[in-house]
Amino acid sequence: MSEKEPIPPKIYRRTSLKELAAHLGLSQTTVSRVVNQSPGYLRIAPDTRDRVLAAAAKLNYQANVLAQGLRSKRSQIVSVIVPEISDGYSTSVLSGIEDSLLLGGYFYFVVSHRHRPDLLRDYPSLLLSRAVEGLIAVDTSIDEELPIPVVSVSGHSRHGSIVNIELDHTLAAHQALEHLKKLGHSRIAFIKGQSFSSDTQTRWRAIIRVAGELGIEILPKLTVQLEENGIGVEPGRVATMKLLERNEPFTAIFAFNDHSAMGAIVALREAGRDVPNDVSVVGFDDIPSAATNNPGLTTVRQPLQEMGRVAASTLLQMLRSPEEHQRRSILVLPTFVERNSTALAAAVRKTRTPTLIRSGQ
Amino acid sequence: MSEKEPIPPKIYRRTSLKELAAHLGLSQTTVSRVVNQSPGYLRIAPDTRDRVLAAAAKLNYQANVLAQGLRSKRSQIVSVIVPEISDGYSTSVLSGIEDSLLLGGYFYFVVSHRHRPDLLRDYPSLLLSRAVEGLIAVDTSIDEELPIPVVSVSGHSRHGSIVNIELDHTLAAHQALEHLKKLGHSRIAFIKGQSFSSDTQTRWRAIIRVAGELGIEILPKLTVQLEENGIGVEPGRVATMKLLERNEPFTAIFAFNDHSAMGAIVALREAGRDVPNDVSVVGFDDIPSAATNNPGLTTVRQPLQEMGRVAASTLLQMLRSPEEHQRRSILVLPTFVERNSTALAAAVRKTRTPTLIRSGQ
DNA sequence: CTGAAAGCGCTTACAG
DNA sequence: CTGAAAGCGCTTACAG
């Protein structure tokens, strides 16, 4: 007895509805109605209600959600499919998704497909056999019609009933290109996204349109695309090396995302070019490491967490009232974040006073 | 008809066991035995087996896992609880967990407690009412006895039957401190972890022990602790500012983790100190951004993904054979990663030839 | 070698 | 105002 008293184990013995009903001398039906406040709840005698509630609290009754799901056809589970879970983009979205789902009493399975065709093909049925009620696809295009509601974050699905949560890419392109234009850049290089990324096409079209409006030329020789292979900043580094080999002068790069912007900075540094003094670099997304990068990344922020929250609450809404007319797409707005990876173009710098140079964030 | 043909929707109409049995003129029992290869499978007539398998494939039978779980008391779901999902540490572990679980046919719920006491208190019962079979706690200490197997990653739980997956902190401390010692650092500052992090204590004790062995002094004036509030690199930046205010000279910092090491670098830069020429900084974890940080972070790598894989396969093992004696803890080994945030101490540099200076990674 | 029956823990028409 | 009964889609003793 000289040892520390063991903490008395919390009672995790689960009471079933049957036991609770027996304990109260009531039918399961009545008990079920009370604890779930189901239709008919109001017609139950107030003191019966109180007795049930008291006993449920005392015996720590918690419904078996599996059984509820089987019977009522609502598993209270949805699934989120992402390209790769250990990636800043997906997890910011997941964080927002979790916020909304928790409020709605839903749990979620995460699966990552890693661009593997077998997983992309098999996951939908695997998830359906788990009775998930809905699916959120993050940066993943779903090209089959599923028997459950699907919300896509940056997925650009044009299929059936899928609701897309998407960024206003036109505004995003405008913010980035106008920023570079103001700084005096006219020879701007572009790093396009990997072909597997569902944002690649949409964003590129917006860039072309906006560049036209702003009178910015897009030169094929200053355009490279990220390769499918490679992780982290590597694809951006490789793409930028390719760009440098072409010997076509440029003073700025607009990268597809922050990862590739960081890779671009690495490649430029290796080639002896200073960022931002020789070359300005603009990223996209504003993942957490964009701020701590050196130099801090000027970037177009996607409200990833908010996109997750909106995706989840939209999905819950669809589950609650399937019949209601649902918008096909919901637009969210980017925010432009100026840090230290962009500066006045060298040509312009000479003609202006140093105080005009942004001091950064 | 001039539009593109719509893709014929894949058949997602789910066949039930009952339907399949009726279609075959067999009992559910037999069909169940075949599709699950359950005990008794071998006693079934080979051609019955073939007929069942053929029909199951043709009608695309997939069991309803919810119903299976309810009946067999195996939901095939486990849960992972993490402090925060949008954090490089947790997601690397999750990535490994997913690898192992997928192979075992399990899916998982992720929940993040964000150090909120209410969530930490309520999640266990919420998960139990979801019938999860087991729990993996990442960097979270579980101090109640749960009725299901629990594996803890860096949780250091000394409770009941919990299996801990932990890093060899002594080796880790040895790698980092010997590295700094070799570079000629003797005045080393230490950033301790937040009090809520379960690794803080263990790692600090290991550091004290190893420092003693290596003859490295730990000065209270050169020791600071991360504050609980603040996200990303901010706590590390704040701690380092506090350190600098003390006006006690130091030439190196051993930080609790990579985030705080990055924050330290920011604070040092703001104070006009160059990393690594004035101060060397060593991080811990090797999260993805450690490599892309500028300067690249010298750090102690935790094999996070492996830890996740080991945690999940250990849990599955416990679910399969609960009676088997299970080790109380499983040790994994750190790898020391030299990058560019550490260099020879200034005092030493003068006395050696420049070629001795590491060229970095 | 195969099947009838019970039951996992719930919800929900239906009835009174 | 309350309950008996059926049934969600499975698995598993038990029986033959």
PDB file of N, CA and C in Angstrom, chain B residues 85-124:
ATOM      1  N   ILE B  85      -3.766  18.249 -36.723  1.00  0.00           N
ATOM      2  CA  ILE B  85      -3.504  17.535 -37.967  1.00  0.00           C
ATOM      3  C   ILE B  85      -2.692  18.352 -38.957  1.00  0.00           C
ATOM      4  N   SER B  86      -2.832  19.659 -38.918  1.00  0.00           N
ATOM      5  CA  SER B  86      -2.081  20.465 -39.889  1.00  0.00           C
ATOM      6  C   SER B  86      -0.691  20.752 -39.361  1.00  0.00           C
ATOM      7  N   ASP B  87       0.038  19.689 -39.094  1.00  0.00           N
ATOM      8  CA  ASP B  87       1.352  19.834 -38.498  1.00  0.00           C
ATOM      9  C   ASP B  87       2.231  18.734 -39.068  1.00  0.00           C
ATOM     10  N   GLY B  88       3.390  19.119 -39.556  1.00  0.00           N
ATOM     11  CA  GLY B  88       4.271  18.187 -40.252  1.00  0.00           C
ATOM     12  C   GLY B  88       4.604  16.946 -39.456  1.00  0.00           C
ATOM     13  N   TYR B  89       4.666  17.083 -38.153  1.00  0.00           N
ATOM     14  CA  TYR B  89       5.041  15.956 -37.318  1.00  0.00           C
ATOM     15  C   TYR B  89       3.974  14.857 -37.395  1.00  0.00           C
ATOM     16  N   SER B  90       2.753  15.236 -37.073  1.00  0.00           N
ATOM     17  CA  SER B  90       1.660  14.267 -37.057  1.00  0.00           C
ATOM     18  C   SER B  90       1.441  13.626 -38.415  1.00  0.00           C
ATOM     19  N   THR B  91       1.515  14.432 -39.451  1.00  0.00           N
ATOM     20  CA  THR B  91       1.147  13.886 -40.746  1.00  0.00           C
ATOM     21  C   THR B  91       2.188  12.908 -41.272  1.00  0.00           C
ATOM     22  N   SER B  92       3.441  13.092 -40.914  1.00  0.00           N
ATOM     23  CA  SER B  92       4.428  12.095 -41.319  1.00  0.00           C
ATOM     24  C   SER B  92       4.113  10.773 -40.649  1.00  0.00           C
ATOM     25  N   VAL B  93       3.742  10.831 -39.377  1.00  0.00           N
ATOM     26  CA  VAL B  93       3.380   9.611 -38.663  1.00  0.00           C
ATOM     27  C   VAL B  93       2.129   8.994 -39.300  1.00  0.00           C
ATOM     28  N   LEU B  94       1.158   9.830 -39.602  1.00  0.00           N
ATOM     29  CA  LEU B  94      -0.082   9.344 -40.210  1.00  0.00           C
ATOM     30  C   LEU B  94       0.176   8.617 -41.521  1.00  0.00           C
ATOM     31  N   SER B  95       1.109   9.158 -42.271  1.00  0.00           N
ATOM     32  CA  SER B  95       1.428   8.554 -43.551  1.00  0.00           C
ATOM     33  C   SER B  95       1.906   7.109 -43.358  1.00  0.00           C
ATOM     34  N   GLY B  96       2.740   6.892 -42.348  1.00  0.00           N
ATOM     35  CA  GLY B  96       3.201   5.534 -42.052  1.00  0.00           C
ATOM     36  C   GLY B  96       2.080   4.653 -41.529  1.00  0.00           C
ATOM     37  N   ILE B  97       1.239   5.233 -40.704  1.00  0.00           N
ATOM     38  CA  ILE B  97       0.110   4.486 -40.147  1.00  0.00           C
ATOM     39  C   ILE B  97      -0.783   3.978 -41.278  1.00  0.00           C
ATOM     40  N   GLU B  98      -1.044   4.861 -42.213  1.00  0.00           N
ATOM     41  CA  GLU B  98      -1.916   4.488 -43.326  1.00  0.00           C
ATOM     42  C   GLU B  98      -1.359   3.299 -44.096  1.00  0.00           C
ATOM     43  N   ASP B  99      -0.060   3.314 -44.335  1.00  0.00           N
ATOM     44  CA  ASP B  99       0.575   2.197 -45.040  1.00  0.00           C
ATOM     45  C   ASP B  99       0.227   0.864 -44.392  1.00  0.00           C
ATOM     46  N   SER B 100       0.450   0.792 -43.079  1.00  0.00           N
ATOM     47  CA  SER B 100       0.248  -0.487 -42.384  1.00  0.00           C
ATOM     48  C   SER B 100      -1.222  -0.876 -42.301  1.00  0.00           C
ATOM     49  N   LEU B 101      -2.073   0.102 -42.015  1.00  0.00           N
ATOM     50  CA  LEU B 101      -3.486  -0.214 -41.821  1.00  0.00           C
ATOM     51  C   LEU B 101      -4.130  -0.702 -43.102  1.00  0.00           C
ATOM     52  N   LEU B 102      -3.756  -0.066 -44.193  1.00  0.00           N
ATOM     53  CA  LEU B 102      -4.328  -0.425 -45.475  1.00  0.00           C
ATOM     54  C   LEU B 102      -4.059  -1.893 -45.771  1.00  0.00           C
ATOM     55  N   LEU B 103      -2.829  -2.303 -45.504  1.00  0.00           N
ATOM     56  CA  LEU B 103      -2.474  -3.710 -45.733  1.00  0.00           C
ATOM     57  C   LEU B 103      -3.327  -4.643 -44.876  1.00  0.00           C
ATOM     58  N   GLY B 104      -3.675  -4.166 -43.667  1.00  0.00           N
ATOM     59  CA  GLY B 104      -4.455  -5.013 -42.769  1.00  0.00           C
ATOM     60  C   GLY B 104      -5.950  -4.901 -42.980  1.00  0.00           C
ATOM     61  N   GLY B 105      -6.386  -4.092 -43.945  1.00  0.00           N
ATOM     62  CA  GLY B 105      -7.806  -3.947 -44.218  1.00  0.00           C
ATOM     63  C   GLY B 105      -8.527  -3.054 -43.228  1.00  0.00           C
ATOM     64  N   TYR B 106      -7.786  -2.249 -42.505  1.00  0.00           N
ATOM     65  CA  TYR B 106      -8.401  -1.342 -41.540  1.00  0.00           C
ATOM     66  C   TYR B 106      -8.463   0.069 -42.082  1.00  0.00           C
ATOM     67  N   PHE B 107      -9.483   0.797 -41.652  1.00  0.00           N
ATOM     68  CA  PHE B 107      -9.547   2.227 -41.916  1.00  0.00           C
ATOM     69  C   PHE B 107      -9.399   2.935 -40.589  1.00  0.00           C
ATOM     70  N   TYR B 108      -9.142   4.231 -40.646  1.00  0.00           N
ATOM     71  CA  TYR B 108      -8.974   4.933 -39.378  1.00  0.00           C
ATOM     72  C   TYR B 108      -9.658   6.294 -39.375  1.00  0.00           C
ATOM     73  N   PHE B 109     -10.126   6.654 -38.173  1.00  0.00           N
ATOM     74  CA  PHE B 109     -10.591   8.016 -37.913  1.00  0.00           C
ATOM     75  C   PHE B 109      -9.413   8.812 -37.375  1.00  0.00           C
ATOM     76  N   VAL B 110      -9.249  10.041 -37.819  1.00  0.00           N
ATOM     77  CA  VAL B 110      -8.284  10.935 -37.186  1.00  0.00           C
ATOM     78  C   VAL B 110      -9.051  11.962 -36.384  1.00  0.00           C
ATOM     79  N   VAL B 111      -8.594  12.239 -35.183  1.00  0.00           N
ATOM     80  CA  VAL B 111      -9.154  13.355 -34.438  1.00  0.00           C
ATOM     81  C   VAL B 111      -7.992  14.157 -33.878  1.00  0.00           C
ATOM     82  N   SER B 112      -8.129  15.475 -33.852  1.00  0.00           N
ATOM     83  CA  SER B 112      -7.069  16.261 -33.215  1.00  0.00           C
ATOM     84  C   SER B 112      -7.613  17.003 -32.011  1.00  0.00           C
ATOM     85  N   HIS B 113      -6.884  16.904 -30.931  1.00  0.00           N
ATOM     86  CA  HIS B 113      -7.408  17.458 -29.676  1.00  0.00           C
ATOM     87  C   HIS B 113      -6.988  18.908 -29.441  1.00  0.00           C
ATOM     88  N   ARG B 114      -5.939  19.335 -30.153  1.00  0.00           N
ATOM     89  CA  ARG B 114      -5.489  20.732 -30.022  1.00  0.00           C
ATOM     90  C   ARG B 114      -5.254  21.151 -28.579  1.00  0.00           C
ATOM     91  N   HIS B 115      -4.882  20.184 -27.780  1.00  0.00           N
ATOM     92  CA  HIS B 115      -4.605  20.437 -26.354  1.00  0.00           C
ATOM     93  C   HIS B 115      -5.815  20.980 -25.597  1.00  0.00           C
ATOM     94  N   ARG B 116      -6.988  20.813 -26.174  1.00  0.00           N
ATOM     95  CA  ARG B 116      -8.189  21.264 -25.456  1.00  0.00           C
ATOM     96  C   ARG B 116      -8.618  20.193 -24.469  1.00  0.00           C
ATOM     97  N   PRO B 117      -8.716  20.529 -23.189  1.00  0.00           N
ATOM     98  CA  PRO B 117      -9.060  19.534 -22.173  1.00  0.00           C
ATOM     99  C   PRO B 117     -10.397  18.852 -22.451  1.00  0.00           C
ATOM    100  N   ASP B 118     -11.365  19.597 -22.943  1.00  0.00           N
ATOM    101  CA  ASP B 118     -12.671  18.986 -23.191  1.00  0.00           C
ATOM    102  C   ASP B 118     -12.578  17.908 -24.266  1.00  0.00           C
ATOM    103  N   LEU B 119     -11.823  18.195 -25.310  1.00  0.00           N
ATOM    104  CA  LEU B 119     -11.697  17.198 -26.373  1.00  0.00           C
ATOM    105  C   LEU B 119     -10.911  15.984 -25.885  1.00  0.00           C
ATOM    106  N   LEU B 120      -9.846  16.237 -25.129  1.00  0.00           N
ATOM    107  CA  LEU B 120      -9.049  15.136 -24.598  1.00  0.00           C
ATOM    108  C   LEU B 120      -9.888  14.240 -23.700  1.00  0.00           C
ATOM    109  N   ARG B 121     -10.802  14.842 -22.982  1.00  0.00           N
ATOM    110  CA  ARG B 121     -11.653  14.080 -22.078  1.00  0.00           C
ATOM    111  C   ARG B 121     -12.723  13.299 -22.843  1.00  0.00           C
ATOM    112  N   ASP B 122     -13.320  13.952 -23.845  1.00  0.00           N
ATOM    113  CA  ASP B 122     -14.486  13.350 -24.493  1.00  0.00           C
ATOM    114  C   ASP B 122     -14.163  12.384 -25.636  1.00  0.00           C
ATOM    115  N   TYR B 123     -13.042  12.579 -26.292  1.00  0.00           N
ATOM    116  CA  TYR B 123     -12.774  11.747 -27.461  1.00  0.00           C
ATOM    117  C   TYR B 123     -12.763  10.248 -27.186  1.00  0.00           C
ATOM    118  N   PRO B 124     -12.134   9.804 -26.086  1.00  0.00           N
ATOM    119  CA  PRO B 124     -12.153   8.354 -25.879  1.00  0.00           C
ATOM    120  C   PRO B 124     -13.549   7.744 -25.905  1.00  0.00           C
TER     121      PRO B 124
END
